[in-house]
Amino acid sequence: MADVARAAGVSHQTVSRVLNDHPNVRPETRTRVLAAIERLGYRRNLLARALATRHSRTLGVVSFDTALYGPAGTVYGIEQAAREAGYFVSIVSLRTIDREGVRDAIDYLAGQSVDGVVVVAPQRSAASALADLPAGIPAVAVEGGHEGDVPVVSVDQVAGARQATAHLLALGHETVWHVSGPADWLEAEGRVEGWRAALAEAGRPAPEPLVGDWSPRSGYEAGRSLARTPGVSAVFVANDQMALGVLRAFTEEGVRVPGRISLVGFDDIPEAAYFSPPLTTVRQDFAAVGRNGIRLLLRMIEAPGQTAGERLVVPPSFVVRASTAPPP
């Protein structure tokens, strides 16, 4: 910065004001300083800046299984929102979210002097880990359901499942079958709850759910069973990847969609519009989850304690395509 100041003929403080976009700098001075920065190839020393300001402008993210579309979309939304707010992101991916793993990940991120941490916590086993976060590090959970002091941002899974089920009932189907996600996942629990609630409201029976593991393979196995079950005319699947497997099984079994069975997924993955037929599904706004998570975290950094226990819920939207129709 001293070299830039000499080259531009200004003080060290003026260079600092230009770098921090301070309004009290004359336009011609700002132009001269920026030209000197460009000519000298100056880059900020982030470590020195962190030591001077006690802020690294870096946020940590602890995530689980980013190969799945939901967590991956959430992490991408967080990263984009952090970048828009002027922060870098350091990501730690864990095979499982548990107390020890989260603690180790946050200790690692604390060693990088992050200003705060976002934990992607979609599993029930994450609740105990969130209850034991180290003191002094602002933290927000996303896609979680933790009942405690850690603020949470999540999509309304119950509302999304209710929309999917109500859509199929409104088309005239007597009931709706469900292929659920794994039992430990909070999102799977919310989707089962919403499905049951919509059926109960309509006075319709709730068949026993078929449990999958989010993969197309598990959807394929469930689809083979459903294709051979009498009376099935409508199926709500807990994610689009499993719905893809169900479609494959129906095709092999000679079941036309939506001619004989209507099908609804969840997530609205980019490929959903190109399934055969295009998939009716529930869309999650991962960008909104990221924005709200970062907004809450920055509020915690600026005013510790004021957001304790706060919960922000992002509404889903429903996308109707060609995989649903009235029953035959």
CSV table of C-alpha atoms in Angstrom, one decimal:
chain,number,residue,atom,x,y,z
A,1,MET,CA,0.0,0.0,0.0
A,2,ALA,CA,2.9,2.3,0.7
A,3,ASP,CA,4.2,1.7,-2.9
A,4,VAL,CA,0.7,2.5,-4.3
A,5,ALA,CA,0.5,5.7,-2.2
A,6,ARG,CA,3.9,6.9,-3.5
A,7,ALA,CA,3.0,6.0,-7.1
A,8,ALA,CA,-0.4,7.9,-6.9
A,9,GLY,CA,1.0,10.8,-4.9
A,10,VAL,CA,-1.4,10.3,-2.0
A,11,SER,CA,-1.3,9.2,1.6
A,12,HIS,CA,-1.5,5.6,2.9
A,13,GLN,CA,-4.9,6.4,4.4
A,14,THR,CA,-6.2,7.6,1.1
A,15,VAL,CA,-5.3,4.2,-0.5
A,16,SER,CA,-7.1,2.5,2.3
A,17,ARG,CA,-10.2,4.5,1.7
A,18,VAL,CA,-10.2,3.7,-2.0
A,19,LEU,CA,-9.8,0.0,-1.3
A,20,ASN,CA,-12.7,0.1,1.2
A,21,ASP,CA,-14.8,2.1,-1.2
A,22,HIS,CA,-15.1,5.0,1.2
A,23,PRO,CA,-17.3,7.8,-0.2
A,24,ASN,CA,-15.0,10.7,1.0
A,25,VAL,CA,-12.5,10.4,-1.9
A,26,ARG,CA,-12.5,12.7,-4.9
A,27,PRO,CA,-13.2,10.9,-8.2
A,28,GLU,CA,-9.9,12.0,-9.7
A,29,THR,CA,-8.0,10.8,-6.7
A,30,ARG,CA,-9.8,7.4,-6.8
A,31,THR,CA,-9.0,7.1,-10.5
A,32,ARG,CA,-5.3,7.8,-9.9
A,33,VAL,CA,-5.1,5.3,-7.0
A,34,LEU,CA,-6.9,2.6,-9.0
A,35,ALA,CA,-4.5,3.2,-11.9
A,36,ALA,CA,-1.5,2.8,-9.6
A,37,ILE,CA,-3.0,-0.4,-8.2
A,38,GLU,CA,-3.4,-1.8,-11.7
A,39,ARG,CA,0.0,-0.7,-12.8
A,40,LEU,CA,1.8,-2.2,-9.8
A,41,GLY,CA,-0.2,-5.4,-9.6
A,42,TYR,CA,-1.2,-4.7,-6.0
A,43,ARG,CA,-3.2,-7.4,-4.2
A,44,ARG,CA,-4.5,-7.2,-0.6
A,45,ASN,CA,-2.8,-9.3,2.1
A,46,LEU,CA,-5.9,-10.9,3.5
A,47,LEU,CA,-4.0,-12.3,6.5
A,48,ALA,CA,-2.7,-8.9,7.4
A,49,ARG,CA,-6.1,-7.4,7.0
A,50,ALA,CA,-7.7,-10.1,9.2
A,51,LEU,CA,-5.1,-9.3,11.9
A,52,ALA,CA,-5.7,-5.6,11.7
A,53,THR,CA,-9.6,-5.8,11.6
A,54,ARG,CA,-10.1,-9.0,13.5
A,55,HIS,CA,-12.3,-10.1,10.5
A,56,SER,CA,-11.1,-12.5,7.8
A,57,ARG,CA,-14.1,-11.9,5.5
A,58,THR,CA,-14.2,-15.7,5.3
A,59,LEU,CA,-17.2,-17.9,6.3
A,60,GLY,CA,-17.0,-21.6,7.0
A,61,VAL,CA,-19.5,-24.2,5.7
A,62,VAL,CA,-19.8,-27.7,7.1
A,63,SER,CA,-21.7,-29.9,4.7
A,64,PHE,CA,-22.8,-33.5,4.3
A,65,ASP,CA,-22.7,-35.6,1.2
A,66,THR,CA,-22.6,-32.9,-1.5
A,67,ALA,CA,-23.1,-35.5,-4.2
A,68,LEU,CA,-26.9,-35.3,-3.5
A,69,TYR,CA,-28.7,-32.6,-5.4
A,70,GLY,CA,-30.4,-31.0,-2.3
A,71,PRO,CA,-27.3,-30.5,-0.1
A,72,ALA,CA,-25.2,-29.6,-3.2
A,73,GLY,CA,-27.8,-27.0,-4.2
A,74,THR,CA,-27.9,-25.6,-0.7
A,75,VAL,CA,-24.1,-25.3,-0.5
A,76,TYR,CA,-24.1,-23.5,-3.9
A,77,GLY,CA,-26.7,-21.1,-2.8
A,78,ILE,CA,-24.7,-20.3,0.4
A,79,GLU,CA,-21.5,-19.8,-1.6
A,80,GLN,CA,-23.2,-17.4,-4.0
A,81,ALA,CA,-24.9,-15.4,-1.2
A,82,ALA,CA,-21.6,-15.2,0.7
A,83,ARG,CA,-19.8,-14.0,-2.4
A,84,GLU,CA,-22.4,-11.3,-3.1
A,85,ALA,CA,-22.0,-10.1,0.5
A,86,GLY,CA,-18.2,-9.8,0.0
A,87,TYR,CA,-17.1,-13.0,1.8
A,88,PHE,CA,-15.0,-15.9,0.8
A,89,VAL,CA,-16.1,-19.5,1.7
A,90,SER,CA,-14.1,-22.4,3.1
A,91,ILE,CA,-16.0,-25.7,2.9
A,92,VAL,CA,-15.5,-28.9,4.9
A,93,SER,CA,-17.5,-31.9,3.7
A,94,LEU,CA,-18.3,-34.8,6.1
A,95,ARG,CA,-19.4,-38.3,5.4
A,96,THR,CA,-21.7,-38.2,8.4
A,97,ILE,CA,-23.0,-35.2,10.5
A,98,ASP,CA,-22.3,-36.2,14.1
A,99,ARG,CA,-21.1,-34.5,17.3
A,100,GLU,CA,-17.4,-35.4,16.8
A,101,GLY,CA,-17.3,-34.7,13.1
A,102,VAL,CA,-19.0,-31.3,13.4
A,103,ARG,CA,-16.8,-30.3,16.3
A,104,ASP,CA,-13.6,-31.3,14.4
A,105,ALA,CA,-14.8,-29.4,11.3
A,106,ILE,CA,-15.6,-26.2,13.2
A,107,ASP,CA,-12.2,-26.4,15.1
A,108,TYR,CA,-10.5,-26.7,11.7
A,109,LEU,CA,-12.4,-23.7,10.4
A,110,ALA,CA,-11.8,-21.7,13.6
A,111,GLY,CA,-8.1,-22.3,12.9
A,112,GLN,CA,-8.6,-20.5,9.6
A,113,SER,CA,-10.1,-17.5,11.5
A,114,VAL,CA,-13.5,-17.7,9.8
A,115,ASP,CA,-15.9,-15.1,11.0
A,116,GLY,CA,-18.8,-17.5,11.3
A,117,VAL,CA,-20.0,-21.0,10.2
A,118,VAL,CA,-23.0,-22.4,8.3
A,119,VAL,CA,-23.8,-26.0,9.0
A,120,VAL,CA,-25.9,-28.0,6.4
A,121,ALA,CA,-27.7,-30.3,8.8
A,122,PRO,CA,-30.4,-32.3,7.0
A,123,GLN,CA,-30.3,-35.3,9.3
A,124,ARG,CA,-31.8,-35.8,12.8
A,125,SER,CA,-28.4,-37.0,14.1
A,126,ALA,CA,-27.1,-33.5,13.5
A,127,ALA,CA,-29.3,-32.1,16.3
A,128,SER,CA,-27.0,-33.3,19.0
A,129,ALA,CA,-24.0,-31.9,17.1
A,130,LEU,CA,-25.6,-28.5,16.8
A,131,ALA,CA,-26.3,-28.5,20.6
A,132,ASP,CA,-22.6,-28.7,21.3
A,133,LEU,CA,-21.1,-26.0,19.1
A,134,PRO,CA,-18.0,-24.2,20.5
A,135,ALA,CA,-18.7,-20.9,22.2
A,136,GLY,CA,-17.6,-17.7,20.5
A,137,ILE,CA,-18.1,-18.8,16.8
A,138,PRO,CA,-21.4,-17.5,15.2
A,139,ALA,CA,-23.2,-20.4,13.6
A,140,VAL,CA,-26.4,-21.0,11.6
A,141,ALA,CA,-27.9,-24.3,10.5
A,142,VAL,CA,-29.6,-24.8,7.2
A,143,GLU,CA,-32.0,-27.6,6.1
A,144,GLY,CA,-32.3,-28.5,9.8
A,145,GLY,CA,-34.9,-28.7,12.5
A,146,HIS,CA,-32.8,-28.1,15.6
A,147,GLU,CA,-34.8,-26.8,18.6
A,148,GLY,CA,-32.2,-24.7,20.4
A,149,ASP,CA,-30.2,-21.5,20.3
A,150,VAL,CA,-28.7,-22.1,16.8
A,151,PRO,CA,-30.7,-20.2,14.2
A,152,VAL,CA,-32.2,-22.4,11.4
A,153,VAL,CA,-33.1,-21.7,7.7
A,154,SER,CA,-35.0,-24.4,5.9
A,155,VAL,CA,-37.5,-25.0,3.1
A,156,ASP,CA,-41.1,-25.9,4.2
A,157,GLN,CA,-41.0,-29.6,3.4
A,158,VAL,CA,-44.4,-30.2,4.9
A,159,ALA,CA,-46.1,-27.5,2.7
A,160,GLY,CA,-44.3,-28.9,-0.4
A,161,ALA,CA,-45.6,-32.5,0.3
A,162,ARG,CA,-49.1,-31.2,1.0
A,163,GLN,CA,-49.1,-29.4,-2.4
A,164,ALA,CA,-47.9,-32.5,-4.2
A,165,THR,CA,-50.5,-34.7,-2.6
A,166,ALA,CA,-53.4,-32.2,-2.9
A,167,HIS,CA,-52.6,-31.8,-6.6
A,168,LEU,CA,-53.0,-35.5,-7.2
A,169,LEU,CA,-56.2,-35.7,-5.1
A,170,ALA,CA,-57.7,-32.7,-7.0
A,171,LEU,CA,-57.2,-34.6,-10.2
A,172,GLY,CA,-59.6,-37.3,-8.8
A,173,HIS,CA,-57.3,-40.0,-7.5
A,174,GLU,CA,-58.7,-41.9,-4.5
A,175,THR,CA,-55.5,-41.9,-2.6
A,176,VAL,CA,-51.7,-41.2,-3.1
A,177,TRP,CA,-48.9,-43.7,-2.5
A,178,HIS,CA,-45.6,-42.4,-1.2
A,179,VAL,CA,-41.9,-43.4,-1.8
A,180,SER,CA,-40.1,-41.7,1.2
A,181,GLY,CA,-36.5,-40.8,1.9
A,182,PRO,CA,-34.4,-42.4,4.7
A,183,ALA,CA,-35.8,-42.3,8.2
A,184,ASP,CA,-33.1,-40.2,9.8
A,185,TRP,CA,-33.5,-37.3,7.3
A,186,LEU,CA,-35.6,-34.4,8.6
A,187,GLU,CA,-36.6,-33.5,5.0
A,188,ALA,CA,-37.9,-37.1,4.5
A,189,GLU,CA,-39.9,-36.8,7.8
A,190,GLY,CA,-41.4,-33.4,6.7
A,191,ARG,CA,-42.5,-34.8,3.4
A,192,VAL,CA,-44.1,-37.8,5.0
A,193,GLU,CA,-45.9,-35.5,7.5
A,194,GLY,CA,-47.2,-33.3,4.7
A,195,TRP,CA,-48.4,-36.3,2.6
A,196,ARG,CA,-50.2,-37.8,5.6
A,197,ALA,CA,-51.8,-34.4,6.5
A,198,ALA,CA,-53.2,-33.9,3.0
A,199,LEU,CA,-54.7,-37.3,2.9
A,200,ALA,CA,-56.2,-37.0,6.4
A,201,GLU,CA,-57.7,-33.6,5.4
A,202,ALA,CA,-59.4,-35.2,2.4
A,203,GLY,CA,-60.5,-38.2,4.5
A,204,ARG,CA,-58.4,-40.6,2.3
A,205,PRO,CA,-56.5,-43.7,3.5
A,206,ALA,CA,-52.7,-43.4,3.7
A,207,PRO,CA,-51.0,-46.5,2.3
A,208,GLU,CA,-47.8,-47.7,4.0
A,209,PRO,CA,-44.9,-45.7,2.5
A,210,LEU,CA,-42.1,-47.5,0.6
A,211,VAL,CA,-38.8,-46.3,2.0
A,212,GLY,CA,-35.9,-45.4,-0.3
A,213,ASP,CA,-32.4,-43.9,0.1
A,214,TRP,CA,-32.7,-41.0,-2.3
A,215,SER,CA,-31.1,-43.0,-5.1
A,216,PRO,CA,-32.6,-43.9,-8.5
A,217,ARG,CA,-31.9,-47.6,-7.7
A,218,SER,CA,-34.1,-47.5,-4.6
A,219,GLY,CA,-36.8,-45.7,-6.6
A,220,TYR,CA,-36.6,-48.4,-9.3
A,221,GLU,CA,-37.1,-51.1,-6.6
A,222,ALA,CA,-40.1,-49.2,-5.2
A,223,GLY,CA,-41.5,-48.7,-8.7
A,224,ARG,CA,-41.4,-52.4,-9.5
A,225,SER,CA,-43.4,-53.1,-6.4
A,226,LEU,CA,-46.0,-50.3,-7.0
A,227,ALA,CA,-46.5,-51.4,-10.7
A,228,ARG,CA,-47.6,-54.8,-9.4
A,229,THR,CA,-49.8,-53.4,-6.6
A,230,PRO,CA,-53.5,-53.3,-7.5
A,231,GLY,CA,-55.3,-50.0,-7.2
A,232,VAL,CA,-52.3,-47.7,-7.4
A,233,SER,CA,-53.1,-44.7,-9.6
A,234,ALA,CA,-51.0,-41.8,-8.0
A,235,VAL,CA,-47.5,-41.8,-6.5
A,236,PHE,CA,-45.7,-39.0,-4.7
A,237,VAL,CA,-41.9,-39.6,-4.6
A,238,ALA,CA,-39.7,-37.8,-2.0
A,239,ASN,CA,-37.1,-36.7,-4.5
A,240,ASP,CA,-36.6,-36.5,-8.3
A,241,GLN,CA,-33.8,-39.0,-8.5
A,242,MET,CA,-36.0,-41.7,-6.9
A,243,ALA,CA,-38.8,-40.6,-9.2
A,244,LEU,CA,-36.5,-41.3,-12.2
A,245,GLY,CA,-36.0,-44.9,-10.9
A,246,VAL,CA,-39.8,-45.3,-10.5
A,247,LEU,CA,-40.3,-44.1,-14.1
A,248,ARG,CA,-37.8,-46.7,-15.4
A,249,ALA,CA,-39.5,-49.5,-13.5
A,250,PHE,CA,-43.0,-48.4,-14.7
A,251,THR,CA,-41.7,-48.4,-18.3
A,252,GLU,CA,-40.3,-51.9,-17.9
A,253,GLU,CA,-43.5,-53.1,-16.4
A,254,GLY,CA,-45.6,-51.6,-19.2
A,255,VAL,CA,-47.2,-49.0,-16.9
A,256,ARG,CA,-48.0,-45.7,-18.7
A,257,VAL,CA,-47.4,-42.4,-17.0
A,258,PRO,CA,-49.7,-40.6,-16.6
A,259,GLY,CA,-52.1,-42.9,-18.5
A,260,ARG,CA,-52.3,-45.5,-15.7
A,261,ILE,CA,-50.3,-43.9,-12.8
A,262,SER,CA,-49.6,-40.2,-12.2
A,263,LEU,CA,-46.2,-39.3,-10.7
A,264,VAL,CA,-44.9,-36.3,-8.7
A,265,GLY,CA,-41.3,-35.8,-7.5
A,266,PHE,CA,-39.6,-33.3,-5.2
A,267,ASP,CA,-36.6,-30.9,-5.7
A,268,ASP,CA,-37.0,-29.9,-9.4
A,269,ILE,CA,-33.6,-31.0,-10.5
A,270,PRO,CA,-32.4,-29.6,-13.8
A,271,GLU,CA,-33.2,-32.9,-15.6
A,272,ALA,CA,-36.8,-33.1,-14.3
A,273,ALA,CA,-38.2,-31.2,-17.3
A,274,TYR,CA,-36.5,-33.7,-19.6
A,275,PHE,CA,-37.8,-36.9,-18.1
A,276,SER,CA,-40.2,-38.9,-20.3
A,277,PRO,CA,-42.7,-37.6,-19.5
A,278,PRO,CA,-41.5,-34.3,-18.0
A,279,LEU,CA,-41.9,-34.6,-14.2
A,280,THR,CA,-44.4,-32.7,-12.1
A,281,THR,CA,-42.4,-31.8,-8.9
A,282,VAL,CA,-41.9,-29.5,-5.9
A,283,ARG,CA,-39.3,-26.9,-6.4
A,284,GLN,CA,-36.9,-25.9,-3.6
A,285,ASP,CA,-35.4,-22.4,-3.7
A,286,PHE,CA,-31.8,-23.1,-2.7
A,287,ALA,CA,-30.7,-19.6,-3.6
A,288,ALA,CA,-33.2,-18.2,-1.0
A,289,VAL,CA,-32.0,-20.7,1.6
A,290,GLY,CA,-28.4,-19.5,0.9
A,291,ARG,CA,-29.4,-15.8,1.1
A,292,ASN,CA,-31.3,-16.2,4.3
A,293,GLY,CA,-28.6,-18.3,5.9
A,294,ILE,CA,-25.9,-15.8,5.1
A,295,ARG,CA,-28.1,-12.9,6.2
A,296,LEU,CA,-28.7,-14.5,9.6
A,297,LEU,CA,-25.1,-15.3,10.0
A,298,LEU,CA,-24.0,-11.8,9.3
A,299,ARG,CA,-26.5,-10.5,11.8
A,300,MET,CA,-25.0,-12.8,14.4
A,301,ILE,CA,-21.5,-11.6,13.6
A,302,GLU,CA,-22.6,-8.0,13.9
A,303,ALA,CA,-24.9,-8.4,16.9
A,304,PRO,CA,-24.1,-11.6,18.8
A,305,GLY,CA,-27.1,-13.2,20.6
A,306,GLN,CA,-29.8,-11.3,18.9
A,307,THR,CA,-30.8,-14.1,16.5
A,308,ALA,CA,-30.7,-17.0,19.1
A,309,GLY,CA,-33.3,-19.7,18.2
A,310,GLU,CA,-34.6,-17.8,15.2
A,311,ARG,CA,-36.1,-20.0,12.4
A,312,LEU,CA,-36.7,-18.8,8.8
A,313,VAL,CA,-38.8,-21.0,6.6
A,314,VAL,CA,-38.6,-20.7,2.8
A,315,PRO,CA,-41.8,-21.6,0.9
A,316,PRO,CA,-41.5,-24.2,-1.9
A,317,SER,CA,-43.3,-23.8,-5.3
A,318,PHE,CA,-45.1,-26.4,-7.3
A,319,VAL,CA,-44.3,-27.1,-11.0
A,320,VAL,CA,-46.9,-29.0,-13.0
A,321,ARG,CA,-45.7,-30.9,-16.0
A,322,ALA,CA,-46.9,-33.9,-18.0
A,323,SER,CA,-46.5,-36.7,-15.5
A,324,THR,CA,-49.9,-36.1,-13.8
A,325,ALA,CA,-53.4,-36.5,-15.1
A,326,PRO,CA,-56.9,-37.6,-13.9
A,327,PRO,CA,-57.1,-41.4,-13.1
A,328,PRO,CA,-58.0,-43.7,-16.0
